[in-house]
Each structure stands twice: as structure tokens, then as C-alpha cells.
PDB file of C-alpha atoms and ligand atoms in Angstrom:
ATOM      1  CA  MET A   1      -0.045  -0.015   0.030  1.00 51.00           C
ATOM      2  CA  SER A   2       1.084   3.638  -0.342  1.00 57.00           C
ATOM      3  CA  ALA A   3       3.610   5.032   1.640  1.00 67.00           C
ATOM      4  CA  GLU A   4       2.175   8.731   1.097  1.00 83.00           C
ATOM      5  CA  ALA A   5       0.140  10.238   3.761  1.00 91.00           C
ATOM      6  CA  PRO A   6      -3.607   9.298   3.332  1.00 96.00           C
ATOM      7  CA  LEU A   7      -6.104  11.701   1.960  1.00 97.00           C
ATOM      8  CA  ILE A   8      -8.844  10.754   4.423  1.00 97.00           C
ATOM      9  CA  GLU A   9      -8.272   9.113   7.669  1.00 98.00           C
ATOM     10  CA  VAL A  10     -11.282   7.850   9.763  1.00 98.00           C
ATOM     11  CA  LYS A  11      -9.996   7.146  13.449  1.00 98.00           C
ATOM     12  CA  ASN A  12     -12.073   5.482  15.846  1.00 97.00           C
ATOM     13  CA  LEU A  13     -15.504   7.098  14.852  1.00 98.00           C
ATOM     14  CA  LYS A  14     -18.513   6.962  16.819  1.00 97.00           C
ATOM     15  CA  LYS A  15     -22.079   8.357  16.228  1.00 96.00           C
ATOM     16  CA  TYR A  16     -24.521   7.764  18.603  1.00 94.00           C
ATOM     17  CA  TYR A  17     -28.398   8.689  18.429  1.00 91.00           C
ATOM     18  CA  GLY A  18     -30.235   9.006  21.618  1.00 85.00           C
ATOM     19  CA  GLU A  19     -33.892   8.358  21.079  1.00 59.00           C
ATOM     20  CA  SER A  20     -36.515  10.498  22.838  1.00 54.00           C
ATOM     21  CA  ASN A  21     -38.028   9.116  26.037  1.00 54.00           C
ATOM     22  CA  ASN A  22     -41.572   8.029  25.449  1.00 57.00           C
ATOM     23  CA  ILE A  23     -44.442   6.878  27.712  1.00 58.00           C
ATOM     24  CA  PHE A  24     -43.303   3.246  27.016  1.00 60.00           C
ATOM     25  CA  LYS A  25     -39.713   3.615  27.610  1.00 57.00           C
ATOM     26  CA  ARG A  26     -38.416   4.735  30.915  1.00 61.00           C
ATOM     27  CA  LYS A  27     -34.866   4.516  29.834  1.00 65.00           C
ATOM     28  CA  LYS A  28     -33.503   6.771  27.146  1.00 71.00           C
ATOM     29  CA  GLU A  29     -32.433   4.296  23.976  1.00 80.00           C
ATOM     30  CA  VAL A  30     -28.902   4.892  22.544  1.00 88.00           C
ATOM     31  CA  VAL A  31     -28.558   3.818  18.970  1.00 91.00           C
ATOM     32  CA  LYS A  32     -24.866   3.129  18.232  1.00 93.00           C
ATOM     33  CA  ALA A  33     -25.068   3.804  14.409  1.00 95.00           C
ATOM     34  CA  VAL A  34     -21.203   3.765  13.979  1.00 96.00           C
ATOM     35  CA  ASP A  35     -19.194   2.220  16.788  1.00 95.00           C
ATOM     36  CA  GLY A  36     -15.450   2.895  16.589  1.00 96.00           C
ATOM     37  CA  VAL A  37     -14.599   2.627  12.858  1.00 97.00           C
ATOM     38  CA  SER A  38     -11.455   3.323  11.398  1.00 97.00           C
ATOM     39  CA  PHE A  39      -9.866   3.223   8.054  1.00 97.00           C
ATOM     40  CA  THR A  40      -7.568   5.281   5.641  1.00 97.00           C
ATOM     41  CA  ILE A  41      -8.243   6.267   1.823  1.00 97.00           C
ATOM     42  CA  HIS A  42      -5.301   7.344  -0.374  1.00 96.00           C
ATOM     43  CA  LYS A  43      -5.442   9.613  -3.145  1.00 94.00           C
ATOM     44  CA  GLY A  44      -6.687   8.093  -6.475  1.00 93.00           C
ATOM     45  CA  GLU A  45      -8.006   5.081  -4.474  1.00 95.00           C
ATOM     46  CA  THR A  46     -11.551   3.990  -4.474  1.00 96.00           C
ATOM     47  CA  PHE A  47     -12.784   2.625  -0.993  1.00 97.00           C
ATOM     48  CA  GLY A  48     -15.756   0.572  -1.028  1.00 97.00           C
ATOM     49  CA  LEU A  49     -17.905   0.661   2.081  1.00 97.00           C
ATOM     50  CA  VAL A  50     -20.390  -2.457   2.095  1.00 96.00           C
ATOM     51  CA  GLY A  51     -22.921  -3.630   4.588  1.00 93.00           C
ATOM     52  CA  GLU A  52     -26.805  -4.337   4.742  1.00 90.00           C
ATOM     53  CA  SER A  53     -29.311  -1.440   5.654  1.00 88.00           C
ATOM     54  CA  GLY A  54     -28.640  -0.270   9.208  1.00 87.00           C
ATOM     55  CA  SER A  55     -24.912  -0.989   9.183  1.00 93.00           C
ATOM     56  CA  GLY A  56     -24.024   2.488   9.493  1.00 94.00           C
ATOM     57  CA  LYS A  57     -22.293   3.114   6.128  1.00 95.00           C
ATOM     58  CA  SER A  58     -24.342   6.018   5.101  1.00 94.00           C
ATOM     59  CA  THR A  59     -23.844   7.818   8.693  1.00 96.00           C
ATOM     60  CA  ILE A  60     -19.974   7.336   7.966  1.00 97.00           C
ATOM     61  CA  GLY A  61     -20.432   8.925   4.584  1.00 95.00           C
ATOM     62  CA  ARG A  62     -22.219  12.014   5.969  1.00 94.00           C
ATOM     63  CA  SER A  63     -19.620  12.330   8.949  1.00 95.00           C
ATOM     64  CA  LEU A  64     -17.136  12.533   6.172  1.00 94.00           C
ATOM     65  CA  LEU A  65     -18.828  15.527   4.904  1.00 91.00           C
ATOM     66  CA  ARG A  66     -19.634  17.046   8.296  1.00 92.00           C
ATOM     67  CA  LEU A  67     -23.387  16.527   7.185  1.00 91.00           C
ATOM     68  CA  ASN A  68     -23.802  15.097  10.550  1.00 91.00           C
ATOM     69  CA  SER A  69     -21.978  15.680  13.848  1.00 94.00           C
ATOM     70  CA  ILE A  70     -20.025  12.816  15.416  1.00 96.00           C
ATOM     71  CA  THR A  71     -19.892  11.516  19.093  1.00 96.00           C
ATOM     72  CA  SER A  72     -16.226  10.923  19.083  1.00 96.00           C
ATOM     73  CA  GLY A  73     -13.339  10.150  16.906  1.00 97.00           C
ATOM     74  CA  GLU A  74     -11.659  11.914  14.189  1.00 97.00           C
ATOM     75  CA  VAL A  75     -12.106  12.494  10.479  1.00 97.00           C
ATOM     76  CA  LEU A  76      -9.144  13.737   8.887  1.00 97.00           C
ATOM     77  CA  TYR A  77      -8.828  15.632   5.464  1.00 96.00           C
ATOM     78  CA  LYS A  78      -5.224  15.943   4.351  1.00 96.00           C
ATOM     79  CA  GLY A  79      -4.336  15.829   8.070  1.00 95.00           C
ATOM     80  CA  LYS A  80      -6.968  18.351   9.118  1.00 95.00           C
ATOM     81  CA  ASN A  81      -9.771  17.069  11.632  1.00 96.00           C
ATOM     82  CA  LEU A  82     -12.998  18.386   9.730  1.00 95.00           C
ATOM     83  CA  HIS A  83     -15.027  18.181  12.936  1.00 96.00           C
ATOM     84  CA  SER A  84     -12.789  20.564  14.615  1.00 95.00           C
ATOM     85  CA  LEU A  85     -12.761  23.246  11.848  1.00 94.00           C
ATOM     86  CA  SER A  86     -14.654  26.504  11.965  1.00 93.00           C
ATOM     87  CA  ASP A  87     -17.663  26.844   9.502  1.00 90.00           C
ATOM     88  CA  LYS A  88     -15.685  29.416   7.562  1.00 91.00           C
ATOM     89  CA  GLU A  89     -12.640  26.952   7.326  1.00 93.00           C
ATOM     90  CA  VAL A  90     -15.045  24.051   6.130  1.00 91.00           C
ATOM     91  CA  ARG A  91     -16.687  26.349   3.493  1.00 89.00           C
ATOM     92  CA  LYS A  92     -13.270  26.889   1.854  1.00 91.00           C
ATOM     93  CA  ILE A  93     -12.543  23.033   1.868  1.00 92.00           C
ATOM     94  CA  ARG A  94     -16.173  21.999   0.693  1.00 91.00           C
ATOM     95  CA  PRO A  95     -15.918  22.454  -2.959  1.00 92.00           C
ATOM     96  CA  LYS A  96     -12.830  19.842  -2.563  1.00 95.00           C
ATOM     97  CA  ILE A  97     -15.196  17.390  -0.963  1.00 95.00           C
ATOM     98  CA  GLN A  98     -18.558  16.355  -2.727  1.00 94.00           C
ATOM     99  CA  PHE A  99     -21.391  14.054  -2.329  1.00 93.00           C
ATOM    100  CA  ILE A 100     -23.442  12.064  -4.791  1.00 92.00           C
ATOM    101  CA  PHE A 101     -26.771  10.670  -3.599  1.00 85.00           C
ATOM    102  CA  GLN A 102     -28.546   7.450  -4.455  1.00 81.00           C
ATOM    103  CA  ASP A 103     -31.494   9.441  -5.837  1.00 78.00           C
ATOM    104  CA  PRO A 104     -30.213  12.499  -7.641  1.00 73.00           C
ATOM    105  CA  PHE A 105     -33.714  13.469  -8.469  1.00 75.00           C
ATOM    106  CA  SER A 106     -34.414  14.368  -4.827  1.00 79.00           C
ATOM    107  CA  SER A 107     -31.654  16.699  -4.727  1.00 78.00           C
ATOM    108  CA  LEU A 108     -32.703  18.447  -8.060  1.00 85.00           C
ATOM    109  CA  ASN A 109     -35.187  21.244  -7.826  1.00 89.00           C
ATOM    110  CA  PRO A 110     -37.765  20.264 -10.383  1.00 91.00           C
ATOM    111  CA  ARG A 111     -38.334  23.899 -11.332  1.00 93.00           C
ATOM    112  CA  ILE A 112     -34.676  24.658 -11.917  1.00 94.00           C
ATOM    113  CA  ARG A 113     -33.217  23.901 -15.476  1.00 96.00           C
ATOM    114  CA  VAL A 114     -30.663  21.328 -15.504  1.00 95.00           C
ATOM    115  CA  GLY A 115     -27.767  23.611 -16.668  1.00 96.00           C
ATOM    116  CA  ASP A 116     -28.436  25.947 -13.803  1.00 95.00           C
ATOM    117  CA  ALA A 117     -28.521  23.162 -11.187  1.00 94.00           C
ATOM    118  CA  ILE A 118     -25.100  21.916 -12.633  1.00 95.00           C
ATOM    119  CA  GLY A 119     -23.583  25.402 -12.417  1.00 95.00           C
ATOM    120  CA  GLU A 120     -25.201  26.936  -9.370  1.00 91.00           C
ATOM    121  CA  ALA A 121     -22.384  25.656  -6.854  1.00 89.00           C
ATOM    122  CA  LEU A 122     -19.933  27.595  -9.014  1.00 91.00           C
ATOM    123  CA  LEU A 123     -21.646  30.829  -8.198  1.00 89.00           C
ATOM    124  CA  ASP A 124     -22.356  29.856  -4.527  1.00 86.00           C
ATOM    125  CA  HIS A 125     -18.590  29.392  -4.002  1.00 84.00           C
ATOM    126  CA  GLY A 126     -17.852  32.416  -6.125  1.00 81.00           C
ATOM    127  CA  LEU A 127     -15.322  30.151  -8.332  1.00 80.00           C
ATOM    128  CA  TYR A 128     -16.479  31.725 -11.870  1.00 85.00           C
ATOM    129  CA  ARG A 129     -18.231  34.678 -13.162  1.00 86.00           C
ATOM    130  CA  LYS A 130     -21.697  34.272 -14.363  1.00 83.00           C
ATOM    131  CA  ASP A 131     -20.808  34.674 -18.009  1.00 85.00           C
ATOM    132  CA  GLU A 132     -18.265  31.904 -17.702  1.00 90.00           C
ATOM    133  CA  VAL A 133     -20.513  29.250 -15.869  1.00 94.00           C
ATOM    134  CA  ARG A 134     -22.499  28.351 -19.038  1.00 93.00           C
ATOM    135  CA  LYS A 135     -19.055  27.284 -20.802  1.00 93.00           C
ATOM    136  CA  LYS A 136     -17.941  25.290 -17.756  1.00 95.00           C
ATOM    137  CA  VAL A 137     -21.397  23.500 -17.256  1.00 96.00           C
ATOM    138  CA  LEU A 138     -21.398  22.486 -21.081  1.00 96.00           C
ATOM    139  CA  GLU A 139     -17.823  21.193 -20.427  1.00 94.00           C
ATOM    140  CA  VAL A 140     -18.963  18.858 -17.649  1.00 95.00           C
ATOM    141  CA  MET A 141     -21.985  17.836 -19.405  1.00 96.00           C
ATOM    142  CA  GLU A 142     -19.952  16.427 -22.270  1.00 94.00           C
ATOM    143  CA  ILE A 143     -17.522  14.695 -19.763  1.00 94.00           C
ATOM    144  CA  CYS A 144     -20.419  13.029 -18.183  1.00 94.00           C
ATOM    145  CA  GLY A 145     -22.093  11.840 -21.454  1.00 93.00           C
ATOM    146  CA  LEU A 146     -25.051  14.138 -21.326  1.00 95.00           C
ATOM    147  CA  SER A 147     -26.202  15.786 -24.532  1.00 94.00           C
ATOM    148  CA  LEU A 148     -25.468  19.534 -24.738  1.00 94.00           C
ATOM    149  CA  GLN A 149     -28.842  20.427 -26.248  1.00 93.00           C
ATOM    150  CA  HIS A 150     -30.405  19.085 -23.055  1.00 94.00           C
ATOM    151  CA  ILE A 151     -28.905  22.122 -21.004  1.00 95.00           C
ATOM    152  CA  ASP A 152     -32.258  23.916 -20.711  1.00 95.00           C
ATOM    153  CA  ARG A 153     -34.511  20.997 -19.921  1.00 96.00           C
ATOM    154  CA  PHE A 154     -36.029  20.309 -16.518  1.00 96.00           C
ATOM    155  CA  PRO A 155     -35.119  17.139 -14.317  1.00 93.00           C
ATOM    156  CA  HIS A 156     -38.430  15.320 -14.895  1.00 93.00           C
ATOM    157  CA  GLU A 157     -37.235  15.005 -18.495  1.00 94.00           C
ATOM    158  CA  PHE A 158     -34.534  12.685 -17.963  1.00 94.00           C
ATOM    159  CA  SER A 159     -34.162   9.051 -17.336  1.00 91.00           C
ATOM    160  CA  GLY A 160     -32.950   7.545 -14.078  1.00 89.00           C
ATOM    161  CA  GLY A 161     -29.445   7.099 -15.604  1.00 90.00           C
ATOM    162  CA  GLN A 162     -29.191  10.503 -17.136  1.00 92.00           C
ATOM    163  CA  ARG A 163     -30.199  12.125 -13.619  1.00 92.00           C
ATOM    164  CA  GLN A 164     -27.273  10.287 -12.096  1.00 91.00           C
ATOM    165  CA  ARG A 165     -24.913  11.744 -14.607  1.00 93.00           C
ATOM    166  CA  ILE A 166     -26.383  15.125 -13.829  1.00 94.00           C
ATOM    167  CA  GLY A 167     -25.650  14.348  -9.949  1.00 93.00           C
ATOM    168  CA  ILE A 168     -22.109  13.492 -11.127  1.00 94.00           C
ATOM    169  CA  ALA A 169     -21.802  16.581 -13.172  1.00 95.00           C
ATOM    170  CA  ARG A 170     -23.029  18.701 -10.249  1.00 94.00           C
ATOM    171  CA  ALA A 171     -20.312  16.965  -7.956  1.00 93.00           C
ATOM    172  CA  ILE A 172     -17.384  17.193 -10.479  1.00 94.00           C
ATOM    173  CA  ILE A 173     -17.735  20.710 -11.695  1.00 95.00           C
ATOM    174  CA  LEU A 174     -16.325  21.947  -8.568  1.00 93.00           C
ATOM    175  CA  GLN A 175     -13.088  19.973  -9.364  1.00 93.00           C
ATOM    176  CA  PRO A 176     -13.230  17.927  -5.920  1.00 95.00           C
ATOM    177  CA  ASP A 177     -10.621  15.442  -5.134  1.00 94.00           C
ATOM    178  CA  PHE A 178     -12.811  13.589  -2.944  1.00 97.00           C
ATOM    179  CA  ILE A 179     -16.321  12.231  -3.697  1.00 96.00           C
ATOM    180  CA  VAL A 180     -18.524  10.250  -1.265  1.00 96.00           C
ATOM    181  CA  ALA A 181     -21.267   8.393  -3.573  1.00 95.00           C
ATOM    182  CA  ASP A 182     -23.910   6.783  -1.466  1.00 94.00           C
ATOM    183  CA  GLU A 183     -25.518   4.018  -3.403  1.00 91.00           C
ATOM    184  CA  PRO A 184     -25.402   5.847  -6.737  1.00 90.00           C
ATOM    185  CA  VAL A 185     -26.328   3.141  -8.790  1.00 89.00           C
ATOM    186  CA  SER A 186     -28.844   0.883  -6.736  1.00 85.00           C
ATOM    187  CA  ALA A 187     -31.745   2.751  -8.094  1.00 82.00           C
ATOM    188  CA  LEU A 188     -30.856   1.872 -11.810  1.00 86.00           C
ATOM    189  CA  ASP A 189     -31.136  -1.081 -13.948  1.00 86.00           C
ATOM    190  CA  VAL A 190     -28.052  -3.366 -14.180  1.00 85.00           C
ATOM    191  CA  SER A 191     -27.020  -1.957 -17.814  1.00 85.00           C
ATOM    192  CA  ILE A 192     -27.176   1.480 -16.820  1.00 89.00           C
ATOM    193  CA  GLN A 193     -25.445   0.497 -13.424  1.00 90.00           C
ATOM    194  CA  ALA A 194     -22.394  -0.579 -15.615  1.00 90.00           C
ATOM    195  CA  GLN A 195     -22.457   2.722 -17.704  1.00 91.00           C
ATOM    196  CA  ILE A 196     -22.387   4.886 -14.468  1.00 92.00           C
ATOM    197  CA  ILE A 197     -19.779   2.504 -12.962  1.00 92.00           C
ATOM    198  CA  ASN A 198     -17.551   3.055 -16.059  1.00 92.00           C
ATOM    199  CA  LEU A 199     -18.003   6.925 -15.887  1.00 93.00           C
ATOM    200  CA  PHE A 200     -16.771   7.000 -12.324  1.00 94.00           C
ATOM    201  CA  SER A 201     -13.788   4.936 -13.304  1.00 92.00           C
ATOM    202  CA  ASP A 202     -13.036   7.067 -16.279  1.00 93.00           C
ATOM    203  CA  LEU A 203     -13.400  10.271 -14.071  1.00 92.00           C
ATOM    204  CA  GLN A 204     -11.021   8.850 -11.570  1.00 92.00           C
ATOM    205  CA  LYS A 205      -8.265   8.079 -14.236  1.00 90.00           C
ATOM    206  CA  GLU A 206      -8.699  11.510 -16.122  1.00 90.00           C
ATOM    207  CA  LYS A 207      -8.998  13.750 -12.578  1.00 89.00           C
ATOM    208  CA  GLU A 208      -7.320  11.545 -10.043  1.00 90.00           C
ATOM    209  CA  ILE A 209     -10.484  11.726  -7.882  1.00 94.00           C
ATOM    210  CA  THR A 210     -10.608   9.775  -4.745  1.00 96.00           C
ATOM    211  CA  TYR A 211     -13.983   7.989  -3.882  1.00 96.00           C
ATOM    212  CA  LEU A 212     -15.707   6.453  -0.696  1.00 97.00           C
ATOM    213  CA  PHE A 213     -18.329   4.116  -2.532  1.00 96.00           C
ATOM    214  CA  ILE A 214     -21.026   2.982  -0.392  1.00 96.00           C
ATOM    215  CA  SER A 215     -23.144   0.025  -1.466  1.00 94.00           C
ATOM    216  CA  HIS A 216     -25.107  -2.796  -0.064  1.00 91.00           C
ATOM    217  CA  ASP A 217     -23.913  -5.030  -2.891  1.00 89.00           C
ATOM    218  CA  LEU A 218     -20.454  -6.695  -3.270  1.00 90.00           C
ATOM    219  CA  SER A 219     -20.914  -7.294  -6.910  1.00 86.00           C
ATOM    220  CA  VAL A 220     -21.209  -3.472  -7.649  1.00 87.00           C
ATOM    221  CA  VAL A 221     -18.021  -2.333  -5.777  1.00 90.00           C
ATOM    222  CA  GLU A 222     -15.942  -5.249  -7.232  1.00 89.00           C
ATOM    223  CA  HIS A 223     -15.125  -3.482 -10.500  1.00 85.00           C
ATOM    224  CA  LEU A 224     -14.627  -0.116  -9.041  1.00 91.00           C
ATOM    225  CA  CYS A 225     -12.829  -0.565  -5.594  1.00 95.00           C
ATOM    226  CA  SER A 226      -9.375  -1.208  -4.567  1.00 94.00           C
ATOM    227  CA  LYS A 227     -10.015  -1.622  -0.984  1.00 97.00           C
ATOM    228  CA  ILE A 228     -13.141  -2.627   0.755  1.00 97.00           C
ATOM    229  CA  GLY A 229     -14.554  -2.562   4.506  1.00 98.00           C
ATOM    230  CA  VAL A 230     -17.460  -4.744   5.407  1.00 98.00           C
ATOM    231  CA  LEU A 231     -19.686  -3.266   8.204  1.00 97.00           C
ATOM    232  CA  TYR A 232     -22.307  -4.733  10.397  1.00 97.00           C
ATOM    233  CA  LEU A 233     -24.289  -2.960  13.042  1.00 96.00           C
ATOM    234  CA  GLY A 234     -21.979  -0.318  13.158  1.00 96.00           C
ATOM    235  CA  SER A 235     -18.701  -2.012  13.295  1.00 97.00           C
ATOM    236  CA  MET A 236     -16.179  -3.090  10.868  1.00 98.00           C
ATOM    237  CA  MET A 237     -15.888  -6.667  10.319  1.00 98.00           C
ATOM    238  CA  GLU A 238     -13.312  -7.167   7.551  1.00 98.00           C
ATOM    239  CA  LEU A 239     -11.112  -4.668   5.795  1.00 98.00           C
ATOM    240  CA  THR A 240      -8.560  -5.313   2.920  1.00 98.00           C
ATOM    241  CA  SER A 241      -7.645  -5.102  -0.629  1.00 97.00           C
ATOM    242  CA  ARG A 242     -10.381  -5.895  -3.197  1.00 96.00           C
ATOM    243  CA  ASP A 243      -8.212  -8.771  -4.459  1.00 95.00           C
ATOM    244  CA  LYS A 244      -7.824 -10.290  -1.072  1.00 96.00           C
ATOM    245  CA  LEU A 245     -11.561 -10.054  -0.034  1.00 96.00           C
ATOM    246  CA  TYR A 246     -12.824 -11.679  -3.103  1.00 94.00           C
ATOM    247  CA  GLU A 247     -10.098 -14.375  -3.565  1.00 93.00           C
ATOM    248  CA  ASN A 248      -9.788 -15.161   0.289  1.00 94.00           C
ATOM    249  CA  PRO A 249     -12.746 -13.775   2.424  1.00 96.00           C
ATOM    250  CA  LEU A 250     -12.167 -14.647   6.072  1.00 97.00           C
ATOM    251  CA  HIS A 251     -15.126 -13.388   8.141  1.00 98.00           C
ATOM    252  CA  PRO A 252     -18.194 -15.448   8.045  1.00 97.00           C
ATOM    253  CA  TYR A 253     -20.336 -12.292   7.143  1.00 96.00           C
ATOM    254  CA  THR A 254     -18.390 -11.392   4.135  1.00 96.00           C
ATOM    255  CA  LYS A 255     -18.308 -15.040   3.129  1.00 95.00           C
ATOM    256  CA  ALA A 256     -22.076 -15.049   3.314  1.00 94.00           C
ATOM    257  CA  LEU A 257     -22.488 -11.702   1.347  1.00 93.00           C
ATOM    258  CA  LEU A 258     -19.869 -12.946  -1.282  1.00 92.00           C
ATOM    259  CA  SER A 259     -22.247 -16.194  -1.580  1.00 89.00           C
ATOM    260  CA  ALA A 260     -24.716 -14.114  -3.144  1.00 82.00           C
ATOM    261  CA  VAL A 261     -22.657 -12.477  -5.842  1.00 82.00           C
ATOM    262  CA  PRO A 262     -23.272 -14.236  -9.330  1.00 76.00           C
ATOM    263  CA  VAL A 263     -20.086 -15.931 -10.868  1.00 74.00           C
ATOM    264  CA  PRO A 264     -19.722 -14.831 -14.507  1.00 70.00           C
ATOM    265  CA  ASN A 265     -18.536 -18.497 -15.387  1.00 69.00           C
ATOM    266  CA  PRO A 266     -21.565 -20.845 -15.413  1.00 68.00           C
ATOM    267  CA  THR A 267     -19.386 -23.768 -14.942  1.00 70.00           C
ATOM    268  CA  LEU A 268     -18.302 -22.674 -11.329  1.00 68.00           C
ATOM    269  CA  LYS A 269     -20.855 -22.577  -8.738  1.00 69.00           C
ATOM    270  CA  ARG A 270     -20.711 -20.777  -5.204  1.00 71.00           C
ATOM    271  CA  GLU A 271     -22.402 -22.421  -2.487  1.00 81.00           C
ATOM    272  CA  ARG A 272     -25.095 -19.814  -1.261  1.00 85.00           C
ATOM    273  CA  ILE A 273     -24.977 -19.151   2.528  1.00 86.00           C
ATOM    274  CA  ILE A 274     -28.414 -17.840   3.723  1.00 82.00           C
ATOM    275  CA  LEU A 275     -28.179 -15.695   6.674  1.00 85.00           C
ATOM    276  CA  GLN A 276     -30.803 -16.596   9.360  1.00 82.00           C
ATOM    277  CA  GLY A 277     -33.113 -13.800  10.842  1.00 82.00           C
ATOM    278  CA  ASP A 278     -32.867 -10.142  10.319  1.00 84.00           C
ATOM    279  CA  VAL A 279     -30.305  -7.532  11.269  1.00 87.00           C
ATOM    280  CA  PRO A 280     -30.878  -7.074  15.079  1.00 90.00           C
ATOM    281  CA  ASN A 281     -31.919  -3.833  16.396  1.00 88.00           C
ATOM    282  CA  PRO A 282     -29.087  -1.279  16.722  1.00 86.00           C
ATOM    283  CA  ALA A 283     -30.477   0.118  19.751  1.00 86.00           C
ATOM    284  CA  ASN A 284     -30.081  -3.401  21.362  1.00 89.00           C
ATOM    285  CA  PRO A 285     -27.309  -5.044  19.646  1.00 91.00           C
ATOM    286  CA  PRO A 286     -26.163  -8.753  20.620  1.00 94.00           C
ATOM    287  CA  LYS A 287     -23.522  -9.113  23.311  1.00 94.00           C
ATOM    288  CA  GLY A 288     -20.132 -10.334  22.379  1.00 96.00           C
ATOM    289  CA  CYS A 289     -19.789 -10.535  18.580  1.00 97.00           C
ATOM    290  CA  LYS A 290     -22.488  -8.224  16.944  1.00 96.00           C
ATOM    291  CA  PHE A 291     -22.827 -10.945  14.320  1.00 97.00           C
ATOM    292  CA  HIS A 292     -23.189 -14.173  16.495  1.00 96.00           C
ATOM    293  CA  THR A 293     -27.203 -14.362  16.269  1.00 95.00           C
ATOM    294  CA  ARG A 294     -26.820 -15.065  12.599  1.00 95.00           C
ATOM    295  CA  CYS A 295     -23.497 -16.669  12.260  1.00 95.00           C
ATOM    296  CA  PRO A 296     -23.492 -20.356  11.225  1.00 93.00           C
ATOM    297  CA  LEU A 297     -20.031 -20.824  12.862  1.00 94.00           C
ATOM    298  CA  ALA A 298     -20.696 -19.112  16.259  1.00 95.00           C
ATOM    299  CA  THR A 299     -19.423 -20.783  19.630  1.00 95.00           C
ATOM    300  CA  ASP A 300     -19.939 -20.012  23.267  1.00 96.00           C
ATOM    301  CA  ILE A 301     -17.365 -17.434  23.214  1.00 97.00           C
ATOM    302  CA  CYS A 302     -18.756 -15.344  20.601  1.00 97.00           C
ATOM    303  CA  GLN A 303     -21.689 -14.593  22.769  1.00 96.00           C
ATOM    304  CA  GLN A 304     -19.671 -13.279  25.376  1.00 96.00           C
ATOM    305  CA  GLU A 305     -16.539 -11.622  24.030  1.00 97.00           C
ATOM    306  CA  VAL A 306     -16.250  -9.006  21.420  1.00 97.00           C
ATOM    307  CA  PRO A 307     -13.676 -10.221  18.825  1.00 97.00           C
ATOM    308  CA  ALA A 308     -10.755  -7.769  18.296  1.00 96.00           C
ATOM    309  CA  PHE A 309     -10.431  -6.392  14.831  1.00 97.00           C
ATOM    310  CA  ARG A 310      -6.807  -7.727  14.214  1.00 96.00           C
ATOM    311  CA  GLU A 311      -4.482  -7.882  11.147  1.00 97.00           C
ATOM    312  CA  VAL A 312      -4.389 -11.583  10.513  1.00 97.00           C
ATOM    313  CA  GLU A 313      -2.191 -11.191   7.436  1.00 96.00           C
ATOM    314  CA  PRO A 314      -0.440  -8.081   5.897  1.00 95.00           C
ATOM    315  CA  GLU A 315      -3.069  -5.503   5.257  1.00 95.00           C
ATOM    316  CA  HIS A 316      -5.953  -7.799   5.927  1.00 98.00           C
ATOM    317  CA  PHE A 317      -8.068  -7.017   9.139  1.00 98.00           C
ATOM    318  CA  VAL A 318     -10.644  -9.127  10.387  1.00 98.00           C
ATOM    319  CA  ALA A 319     -12.902  -9.153  13.809  1.00 98.00           C
ATOM    320  CA  CYS A 320     -13.778 -12.833  14.262  1.00 98.00           C
ATOM    321  CA  HIS A 321     -12.572 -15.447  17.123  1.00 97.00           C
ATOM    322  CA  LEU A 322     -12.152 -18.086  14.730  1.00 95.00           C
ATOM    323  CA  VAL A 323      -9.949 -16.440  12.388  1.00 90.00           C
TER     324      VAL A 323
HETATM  325 FE1  SF4 B   1     -19.087 -15.757  14.019  1.00 84.20          FE
HETATM  326 FE2  SF4 B   1     -18.051 -15.744  16.340  1.00 84.20          FE
HETATM  327 FE3  SF4 B   1     -16.671 -15.031  14.179  1.00 84.20          FE
HETATM  328 FE4  SF4 B   1     -18.579 -13.547  15.464  1.00 84.20          FE
HETATM  329  S1  SF4 B   1     -16.665 -14.256  16.403  1.00 84.20           S
HETATM  330  S2  SF4 B   1     -18.090 -13.971  13.198  1.00 84.20           S
HETATM  331  S3  SF4 B   1     -19.980 -15.212  15.896  1.00 84.20           S
HETATM  332  S4  SF4 B   1     -17.365 -17.224  14.477  1.00 84.20           S
END
């Protein structure tokens, strides 16, 4: 791995939510949405964060952009702790760190023409004069594969894939060096997913953009990510390079997720591991290993002791008593 200082460093990040008291609950419930997660992302890398709904992956993404506060820990961007900077300092950094949503339609004002929506951030940040913005918008529309004749159309006139291209254009127009993409293809048809993933990949090569790519689906992150972290109930279960994760997954949860990924070669068959039960309530997670209620390999110790998150081989970290 790179000897350069990381672009993003997340250190022991915790985000707890306190539920309000109500007449049925005497005690205040605390939901540990993110419970001590650490990882680094180097320049030009794509880090995949994978887990089921409720794993805390979107909360981590939002914490990296300071879209939510954190309970403790640090989020460093080029060595600066984003959560201890003043609002003025964050505003200066903001164009460099951008967000792409799962549903770009919800972030587009239906009454604003697409060209204006793509260019508005340039004006907000005072980066270009009004007369220069249209030229810049046409440039990024072309890069993102959008027809230049559509600059004056409204969001409802575009398909799902085109809207995601608009979302990407809005993010890259500010020339960011880091983008958090939260489930950016999960609402799209499979053929369109591949096109958008290729666009992410091309932009990375051309513009050296670093990504945090959030997904519930290991088959989506496989072709784009160089490093992958697998989350469960707010804790990291496994973290390693893409190649090691797909060739030699070590955590039982990763193995179960991978068993659902289709294999392109029809002569090869993966045995499907069906996990029993649902993800437990994050307000009341299981003691010991959080995964023990669904783990096919759980033993007594798994119910008592939290497994340490250990480096079991170079650059391969796993939290499991059996590994
Ligand atoms: Fe399964 Fe135990 Fe490993 Fe947790 S620690 S993943 S319950 S074997």
C-alpha cells in the first residue's frame, strides 16, 4: 500500500443517536449507528464500504462531509480534523469534498433547469463569473455523457441514468479531489449501472478523484474499488484489498455476502450461504460478537466476548474469534 499520507483518515469514529423518551420506555435508548470505525483512503483510491441496511455506512459517509455531527473520533482530510474546523474553514474546503446521492432527483429542484442546477455551486462558491459558468457547465455535461442540447431541460425530462449523470456533473464541476457516492447505482437498471460505474472509473483516471463508494452489494463495488470494508451494525468486520477480499474472504459475514454475488463463469458454482434472521435492532445489539445471532459458525465465546479487529495477514483485518 502507498507510503504517502492518506487523503482521508477516519479514526475510531463513533456516532450515537439518543432516542427521545416516550411513555412506554423509561430509559433513553442509545443507537450506536457507528461504533468505533477506522480506515484510511489514499489519493486516487476507491474505498468501498459495504453492508446491509442499518450497518452505519451512510452515517459514516455523511460524517466525512460533516453533514452530521459525530459523537467521538476524528475525520481527517489532508491531516485536518474536519469536525474541529470552523464553519468558515469548512466552507473553503467544501468544493474539494463532494457527495453523490442514491436518488439525484431528490436533490434537484424540479423548477430549475439542469444547466443552472449543474452550475449553481460555481456561483455559490464564487469560483467563476456568471458569463463563464455556461461554458463550464457544457464542458462537464460532455464529460459526463449528457447531450449538450439538453442544458435547458428540466429534471423530470431525464431518465434515471441521465439524472445520475447530472448528479455526477454537479459534483465534478467543483473539481473535487474526494467524492462520497452513497448507493449511486442501486436505483438503476443493471445495464445502466455498468455505464455509470464506467463513468466513475473514467473520471478517476482523468481527474485523479478519490472515492468513498457506499453500497449494500459486493458485486457493484468489485470492479471499481481497490480496498473494501465490510460493516455490520456499526462495526467493521473485515477490511482489506479488493483482491484479497474476493479471493480469500475470512469473516463469516463477508463469506455470506459474497456467496450471493453471481459468478460470471456458469461452470463455477458458489454455495449460497443464507443468513438466518434479520439484522438485530441497533439500539439493542447482541453482546459479544454482534454477528453471533446470525453466524453459522458461532460458539460460546462469540456470545460473551467482542472479537478484536486484528491484522491477520499483511493489510487484512478481521474481527472474528475463529480467524
Ligand atoms: Fe461468527 Fe464468532 Fe466469528 Fe462472530 S466471532 S463472526 S459469531 S465465529
